[in-house]
Coordinates of C-alpha atoms and ligand atoms in Angstrom, one line a residue:
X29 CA 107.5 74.3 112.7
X30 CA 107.7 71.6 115.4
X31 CA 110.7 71.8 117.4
X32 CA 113.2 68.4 116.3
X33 CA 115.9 69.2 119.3
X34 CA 116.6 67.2 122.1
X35 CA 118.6 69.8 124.2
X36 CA 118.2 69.5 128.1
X37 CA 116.0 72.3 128.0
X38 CA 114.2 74.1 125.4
X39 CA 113.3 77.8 126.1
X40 CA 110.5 79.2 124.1
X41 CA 110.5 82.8 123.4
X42 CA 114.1 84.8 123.6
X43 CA 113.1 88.0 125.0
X44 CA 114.5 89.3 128.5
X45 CA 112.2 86.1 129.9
X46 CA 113.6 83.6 127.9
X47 CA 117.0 85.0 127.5
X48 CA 117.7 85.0 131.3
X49 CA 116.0 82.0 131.9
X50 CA 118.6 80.5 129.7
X51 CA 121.3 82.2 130.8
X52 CA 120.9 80.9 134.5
X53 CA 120.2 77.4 133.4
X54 CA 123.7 77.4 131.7
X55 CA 125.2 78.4 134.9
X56 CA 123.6 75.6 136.5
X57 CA 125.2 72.8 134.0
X58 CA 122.0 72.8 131.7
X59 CA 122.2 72.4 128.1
X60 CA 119.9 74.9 126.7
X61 CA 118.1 75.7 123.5
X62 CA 116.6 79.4 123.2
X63 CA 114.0 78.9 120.2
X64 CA 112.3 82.2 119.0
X65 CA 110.1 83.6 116.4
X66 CA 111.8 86.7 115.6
X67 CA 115.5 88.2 116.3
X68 CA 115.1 87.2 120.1
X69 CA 114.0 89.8 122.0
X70 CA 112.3 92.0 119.3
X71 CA 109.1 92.5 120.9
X72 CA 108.0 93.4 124.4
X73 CA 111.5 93.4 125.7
X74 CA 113.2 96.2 123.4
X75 CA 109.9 97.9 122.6
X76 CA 109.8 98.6 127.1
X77 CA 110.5 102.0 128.7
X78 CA 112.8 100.2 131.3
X79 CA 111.4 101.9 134.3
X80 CA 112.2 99.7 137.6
X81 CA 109.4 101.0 139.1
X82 CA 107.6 98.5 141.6
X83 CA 106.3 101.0 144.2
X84 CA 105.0 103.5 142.1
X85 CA 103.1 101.0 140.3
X86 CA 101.6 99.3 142.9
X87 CA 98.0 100.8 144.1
X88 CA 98.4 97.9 146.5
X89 CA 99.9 95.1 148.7
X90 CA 100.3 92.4 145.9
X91 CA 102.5 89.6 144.6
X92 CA 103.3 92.3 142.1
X93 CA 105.1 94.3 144.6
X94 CA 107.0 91.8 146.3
X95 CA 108.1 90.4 143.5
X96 CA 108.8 93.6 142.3
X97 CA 110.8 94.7 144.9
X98 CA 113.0 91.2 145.5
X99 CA 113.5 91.8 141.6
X100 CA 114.8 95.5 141.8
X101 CA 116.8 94.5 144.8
X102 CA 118.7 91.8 142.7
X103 CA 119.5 94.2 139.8
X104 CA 122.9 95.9 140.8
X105 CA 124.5 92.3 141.3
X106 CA 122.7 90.6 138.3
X107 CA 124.3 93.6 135.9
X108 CA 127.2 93.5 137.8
X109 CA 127.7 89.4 136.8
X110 CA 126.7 90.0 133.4
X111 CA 129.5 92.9 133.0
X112 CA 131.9 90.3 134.4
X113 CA 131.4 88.1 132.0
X114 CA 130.5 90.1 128.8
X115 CA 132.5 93.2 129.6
X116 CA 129.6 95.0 128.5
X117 CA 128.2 98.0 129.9
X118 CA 124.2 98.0 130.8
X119 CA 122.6 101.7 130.6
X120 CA 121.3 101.4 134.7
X121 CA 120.5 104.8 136.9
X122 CA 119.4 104.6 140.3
X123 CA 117.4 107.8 139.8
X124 CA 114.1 107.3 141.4
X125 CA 110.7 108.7 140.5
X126 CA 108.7 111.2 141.1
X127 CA 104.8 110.5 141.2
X128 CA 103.3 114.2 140.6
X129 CA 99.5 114.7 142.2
X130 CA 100.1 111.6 143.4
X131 CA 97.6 109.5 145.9
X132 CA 98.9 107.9 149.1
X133 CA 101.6 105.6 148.5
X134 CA 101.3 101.3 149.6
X135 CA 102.5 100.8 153.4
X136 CA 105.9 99.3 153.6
X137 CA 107.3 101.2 150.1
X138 CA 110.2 103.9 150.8
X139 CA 108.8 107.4 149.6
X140 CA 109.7 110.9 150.7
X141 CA 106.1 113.2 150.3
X142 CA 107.2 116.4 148.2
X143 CA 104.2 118.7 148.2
X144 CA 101.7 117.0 146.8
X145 CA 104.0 114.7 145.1
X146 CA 105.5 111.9 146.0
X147 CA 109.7 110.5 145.7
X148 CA 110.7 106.8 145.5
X149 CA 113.7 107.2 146.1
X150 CA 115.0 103.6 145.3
X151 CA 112.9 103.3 141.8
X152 CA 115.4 103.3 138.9
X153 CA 115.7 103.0 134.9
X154 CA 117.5 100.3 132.3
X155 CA 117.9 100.3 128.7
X156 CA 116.1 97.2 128.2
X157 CA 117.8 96.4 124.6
X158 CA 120.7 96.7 125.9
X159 CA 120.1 94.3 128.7
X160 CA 119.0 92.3 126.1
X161 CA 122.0 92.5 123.9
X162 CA 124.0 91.6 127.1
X163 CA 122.2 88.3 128.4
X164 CA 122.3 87.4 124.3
X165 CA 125.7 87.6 124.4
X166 CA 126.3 85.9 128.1
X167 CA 124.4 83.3 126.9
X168 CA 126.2 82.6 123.4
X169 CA 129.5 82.4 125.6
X170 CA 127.7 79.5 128.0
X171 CA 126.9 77.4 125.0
X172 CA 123.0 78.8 124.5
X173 CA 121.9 77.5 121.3
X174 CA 119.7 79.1 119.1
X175 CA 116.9 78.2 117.0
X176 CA 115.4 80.6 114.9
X177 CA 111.5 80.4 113.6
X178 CA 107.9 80.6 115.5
X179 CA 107.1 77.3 117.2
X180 CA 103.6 76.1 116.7
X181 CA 103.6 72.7 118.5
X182 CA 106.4 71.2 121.2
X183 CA 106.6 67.4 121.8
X184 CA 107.7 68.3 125.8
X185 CA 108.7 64.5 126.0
X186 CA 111.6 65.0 123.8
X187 CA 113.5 67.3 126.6
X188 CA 114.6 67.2 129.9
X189 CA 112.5 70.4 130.4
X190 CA 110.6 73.0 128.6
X191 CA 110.0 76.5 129.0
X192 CA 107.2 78.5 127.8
X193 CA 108.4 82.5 128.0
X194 CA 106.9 83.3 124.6
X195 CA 105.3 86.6 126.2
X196 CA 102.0 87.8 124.6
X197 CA 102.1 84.6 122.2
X198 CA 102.3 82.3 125.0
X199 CA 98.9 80.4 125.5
X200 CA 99.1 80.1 121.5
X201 CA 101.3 77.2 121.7
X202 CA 100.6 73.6 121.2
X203 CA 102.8 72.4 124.4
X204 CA 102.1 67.9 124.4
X205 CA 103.2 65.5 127.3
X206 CA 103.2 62.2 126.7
X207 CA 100.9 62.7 123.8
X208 CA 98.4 65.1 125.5
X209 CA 97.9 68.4 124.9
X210 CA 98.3 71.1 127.6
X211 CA 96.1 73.4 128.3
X212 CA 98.0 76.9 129.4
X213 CA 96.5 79.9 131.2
X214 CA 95.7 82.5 128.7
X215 CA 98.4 85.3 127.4
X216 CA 96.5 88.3 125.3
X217 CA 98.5 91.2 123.9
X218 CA 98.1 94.9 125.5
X219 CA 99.3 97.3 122.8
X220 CA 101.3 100.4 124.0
X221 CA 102.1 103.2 122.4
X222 CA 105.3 105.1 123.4
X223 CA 106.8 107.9 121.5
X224 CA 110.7 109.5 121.9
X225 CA 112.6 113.1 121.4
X226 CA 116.3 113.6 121.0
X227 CA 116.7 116.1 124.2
X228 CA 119.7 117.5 126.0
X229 CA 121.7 115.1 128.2
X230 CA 120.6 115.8 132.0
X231 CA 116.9 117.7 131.4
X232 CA 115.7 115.3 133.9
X233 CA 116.8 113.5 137.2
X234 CA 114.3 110.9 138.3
X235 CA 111.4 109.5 135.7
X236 CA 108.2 111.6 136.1
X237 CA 104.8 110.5 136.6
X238 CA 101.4 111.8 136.3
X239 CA 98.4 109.8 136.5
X240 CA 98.7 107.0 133.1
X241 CA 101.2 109.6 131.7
X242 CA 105.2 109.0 132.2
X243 CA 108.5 110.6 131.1
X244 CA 111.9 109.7 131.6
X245 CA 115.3 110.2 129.6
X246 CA 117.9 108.1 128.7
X247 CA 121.9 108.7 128.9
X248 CA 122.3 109.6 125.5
X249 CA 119.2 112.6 125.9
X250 CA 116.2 110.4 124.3
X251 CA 113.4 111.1 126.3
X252 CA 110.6 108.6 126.3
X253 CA 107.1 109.3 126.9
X254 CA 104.3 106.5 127.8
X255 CA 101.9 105.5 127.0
X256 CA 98.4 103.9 125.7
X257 CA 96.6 100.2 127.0
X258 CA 95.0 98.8 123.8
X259 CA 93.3 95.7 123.5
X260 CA 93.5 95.4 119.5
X261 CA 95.0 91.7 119.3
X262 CA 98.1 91.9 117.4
X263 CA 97.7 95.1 115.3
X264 CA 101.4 96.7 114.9
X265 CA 100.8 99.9 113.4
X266 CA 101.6 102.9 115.2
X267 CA 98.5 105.2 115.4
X268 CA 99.4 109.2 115.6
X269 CA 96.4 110.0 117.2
X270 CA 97.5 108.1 120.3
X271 CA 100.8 109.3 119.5
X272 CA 99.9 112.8 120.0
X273 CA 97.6 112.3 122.8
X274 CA 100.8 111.3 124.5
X275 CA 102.5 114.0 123.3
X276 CA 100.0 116.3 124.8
X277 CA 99.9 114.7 128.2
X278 CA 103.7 114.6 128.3
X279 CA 104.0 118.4 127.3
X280 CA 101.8 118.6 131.0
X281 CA 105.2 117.0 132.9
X282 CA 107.7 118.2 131.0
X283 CA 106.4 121.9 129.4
X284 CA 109.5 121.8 127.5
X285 CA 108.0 119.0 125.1
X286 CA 105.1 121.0 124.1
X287 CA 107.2 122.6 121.1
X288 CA 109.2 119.6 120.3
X289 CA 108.7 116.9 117.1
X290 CA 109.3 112.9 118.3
X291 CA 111.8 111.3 116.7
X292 CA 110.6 108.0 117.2
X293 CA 107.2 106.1 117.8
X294 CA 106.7 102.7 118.4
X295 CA 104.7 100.0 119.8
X296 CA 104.9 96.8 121.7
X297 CA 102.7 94.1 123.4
X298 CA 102.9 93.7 126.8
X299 CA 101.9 89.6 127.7
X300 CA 98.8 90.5 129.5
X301 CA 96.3 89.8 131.0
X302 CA 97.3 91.4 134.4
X303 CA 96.6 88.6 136.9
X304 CA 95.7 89.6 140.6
X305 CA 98.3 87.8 142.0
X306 CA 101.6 88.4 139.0
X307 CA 103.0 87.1 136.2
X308 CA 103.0 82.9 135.5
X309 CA 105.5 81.4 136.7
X310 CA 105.3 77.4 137.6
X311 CA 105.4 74.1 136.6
X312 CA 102.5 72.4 134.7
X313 CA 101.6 69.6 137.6
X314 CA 103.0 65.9 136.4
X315 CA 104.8 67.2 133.8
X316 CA 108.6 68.7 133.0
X317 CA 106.9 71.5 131.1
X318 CA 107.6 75.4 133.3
X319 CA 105.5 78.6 132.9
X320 CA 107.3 81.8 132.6
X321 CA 104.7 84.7 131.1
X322 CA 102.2 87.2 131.9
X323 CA 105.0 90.2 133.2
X324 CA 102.2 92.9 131.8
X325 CA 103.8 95.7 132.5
X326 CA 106.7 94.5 134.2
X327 CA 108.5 92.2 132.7
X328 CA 111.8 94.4 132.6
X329 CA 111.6 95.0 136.5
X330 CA 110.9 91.4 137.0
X331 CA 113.9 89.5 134.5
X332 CA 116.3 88.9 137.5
X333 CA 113.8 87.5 139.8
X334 CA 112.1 85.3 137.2
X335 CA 115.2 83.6 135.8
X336 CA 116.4 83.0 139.5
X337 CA 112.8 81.7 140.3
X338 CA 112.6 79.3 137.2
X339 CA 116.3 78.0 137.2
X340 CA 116.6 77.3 140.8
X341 CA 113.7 75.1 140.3
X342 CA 114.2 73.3 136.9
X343 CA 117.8 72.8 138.2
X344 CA 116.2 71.0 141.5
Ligands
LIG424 C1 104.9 100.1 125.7 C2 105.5 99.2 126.8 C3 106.2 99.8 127.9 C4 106.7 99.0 128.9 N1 107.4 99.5 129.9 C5 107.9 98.7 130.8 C6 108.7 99.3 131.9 O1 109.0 100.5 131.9 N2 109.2 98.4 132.9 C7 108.9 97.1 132.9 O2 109.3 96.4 133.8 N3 108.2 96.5 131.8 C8 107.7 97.3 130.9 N4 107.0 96.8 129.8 C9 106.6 95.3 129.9 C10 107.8 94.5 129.4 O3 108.3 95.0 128.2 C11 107.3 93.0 129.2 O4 106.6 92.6 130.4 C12 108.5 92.1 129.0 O5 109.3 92.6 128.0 C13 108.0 90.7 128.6 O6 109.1 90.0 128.3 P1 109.0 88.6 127.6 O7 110.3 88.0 127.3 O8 108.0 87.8 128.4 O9 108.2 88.9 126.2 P2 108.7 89.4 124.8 O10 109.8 90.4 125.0 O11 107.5 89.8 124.0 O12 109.4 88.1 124.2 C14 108.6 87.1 123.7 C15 109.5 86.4 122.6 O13 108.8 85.2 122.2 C16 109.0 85.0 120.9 N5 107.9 84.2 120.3 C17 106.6 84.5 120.2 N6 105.9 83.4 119.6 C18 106.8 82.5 119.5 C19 106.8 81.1 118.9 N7 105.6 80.6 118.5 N8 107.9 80.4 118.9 C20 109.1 80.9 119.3 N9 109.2 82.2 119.8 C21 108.1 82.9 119.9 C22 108.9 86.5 120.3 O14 109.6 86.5 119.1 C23 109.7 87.2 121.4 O15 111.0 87.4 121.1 C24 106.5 97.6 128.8 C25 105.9 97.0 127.7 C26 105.4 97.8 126.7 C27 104.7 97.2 125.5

């Protein structure tokens, strides 16, 4: 459908992206319009292991990382304003991680050498869905409107600003100024796989690494076990094969797997490619249209920074 609103801003795509961005620009006095395909936020966002984790994914100095870091920095105060005005409680543990057989870490990143392993002490974890249910909800009581249904085509004329945070489906939009089609910097789906097992409350401290393999647990005892990189388009179904590969490489961090069943295995797209230099976030030149995709695999870690980033600058 084309979009027929003329809100102050229209945000395209209501994941954590979108849903932050929005939530900010209400702050700032915008009107805003969230427009997304599915139940906002049903992809990338809830289908992420929520691992804050920008040292111990970083092989080196990058954009990445110093993004990643301003963005983990920000968390504590960004959930703490959301819980002030939602009253709603975001799953958040400052647990760090622990990289096992792990390389030499980047220069400049806290990390305690255990062994042949290596702590990051300040890394942490988030329920992403409920971060998602939270921002949803902050926005709804700033006035964010919602409009549900995939965009194909946006007349960007017709609003004060537009936002493209449609994650993986991003570059598939037909985004006109003044008549002309834009062209946008391409977004491609990277399936992962990630599978989960009902575990007792506490089995482990800080998330655990090993190589492409990682575990971590939530409050409630689900432990969650990553993952595959897939280049398969947009192909949902949820292989078993790559499910119990990860099984098998998670039973190698966590013995204590080996014997157990998941009771849950899913799959998501991470907005991909990963570009050298991070995610895309600016403004199409001479236009009022604003570029806010491309997170790969960090998209959770990088929700407060972003939505700072974009609003500060839409706002002026
Ligand atoms: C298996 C897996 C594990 C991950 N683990 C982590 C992790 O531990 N830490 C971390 O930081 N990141 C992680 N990520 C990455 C993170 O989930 C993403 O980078 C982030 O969620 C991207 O958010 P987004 O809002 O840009 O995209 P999405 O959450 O995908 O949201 C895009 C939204 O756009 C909507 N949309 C699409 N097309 C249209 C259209 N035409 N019109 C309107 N709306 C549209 C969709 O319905 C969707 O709601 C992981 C991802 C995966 C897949």
């Amino acid at each position: 459908m084309m979009s027929s609103l003329s809100a102050d801003v229209l945000v395209i795509g209501g994941g954590l992206i979108g849903s932050s961005i929005a939530w900010r620009l209400t702050q700032k006095g915008a009107r805003v319009t969230v427009a997304d395909a599915g139940n906002l936020g049903g992809e990338a966002s809830s289908a992420g292991a929520g691992m804050l984790a920008p040292g111990s994914e970083a092989s080196k100095p990058s954009r990445w990382l110093d993004l990643g870091r301003e963005s983990l920095r920000m968390y504590p105060a960004f959930l703490e304003e959301l819980r002030e005005q939602t009253g709603l409680h975001v799953e958040y543990r400052a647990c760090g991680c622990l990289v096992l057989d792990a390389g030499s870490a980047v220069p400049g990143v806290r990390v305690e050498q255990r062994g042949a392993d290596l702590f990051y002490p300040d890394e942490a974890l988030i329920d992403p869905s409920a971060l998602l249910r939270t921002l949803r909800q902050a926005g709804k009581k700033q006035g964010v409107l919602v409009e549900h249904g995939a965009l194909t085509g946006v007349d960007a004329s017709r609003h004060g600003a537009v936002v493209v945070a449609a994650g993986a489906w991003s570059s598939s939009l037909q985004v006109r100024h003044k008549g002309e089609l834009l062209p946008l910097p391409e977004s491609t789906p990277v399936k992962g796989h990630l599978i989960g097992f009902q575990m007792r409350q506490g089995l482990l401290g800080p998330f655990l690494r090993k190589s492409h393999t990682y575990v971590l647990q939530r409050a409630d005892g689900l432990v969650i076990a990553g993952t595959t990189e897939e280049h398969v388009g947009f192909d949902t179904s949820v292989e078993f094969a790559a499910c119990n590969d990860i099984h098998r490489r998670a039973a190698e961090v966590v013995p204590e797997l080996a014997a157990v069943e998941p009771v849950r295995r899913w799959i998501g797209f991470r907005p991909g490619p990963e570009l050298e230099d991070g995610p895309v976030l600016r403004q199409v030149e001479g236009t009022n249209v604003w570029l806010a995709y491309g997170h790969y695999r960090n998209g959770i870690l990088l929700t407060p920074v972003t939505a700072q980033w974009i609003a500060d600058r839409i706002a002026g």
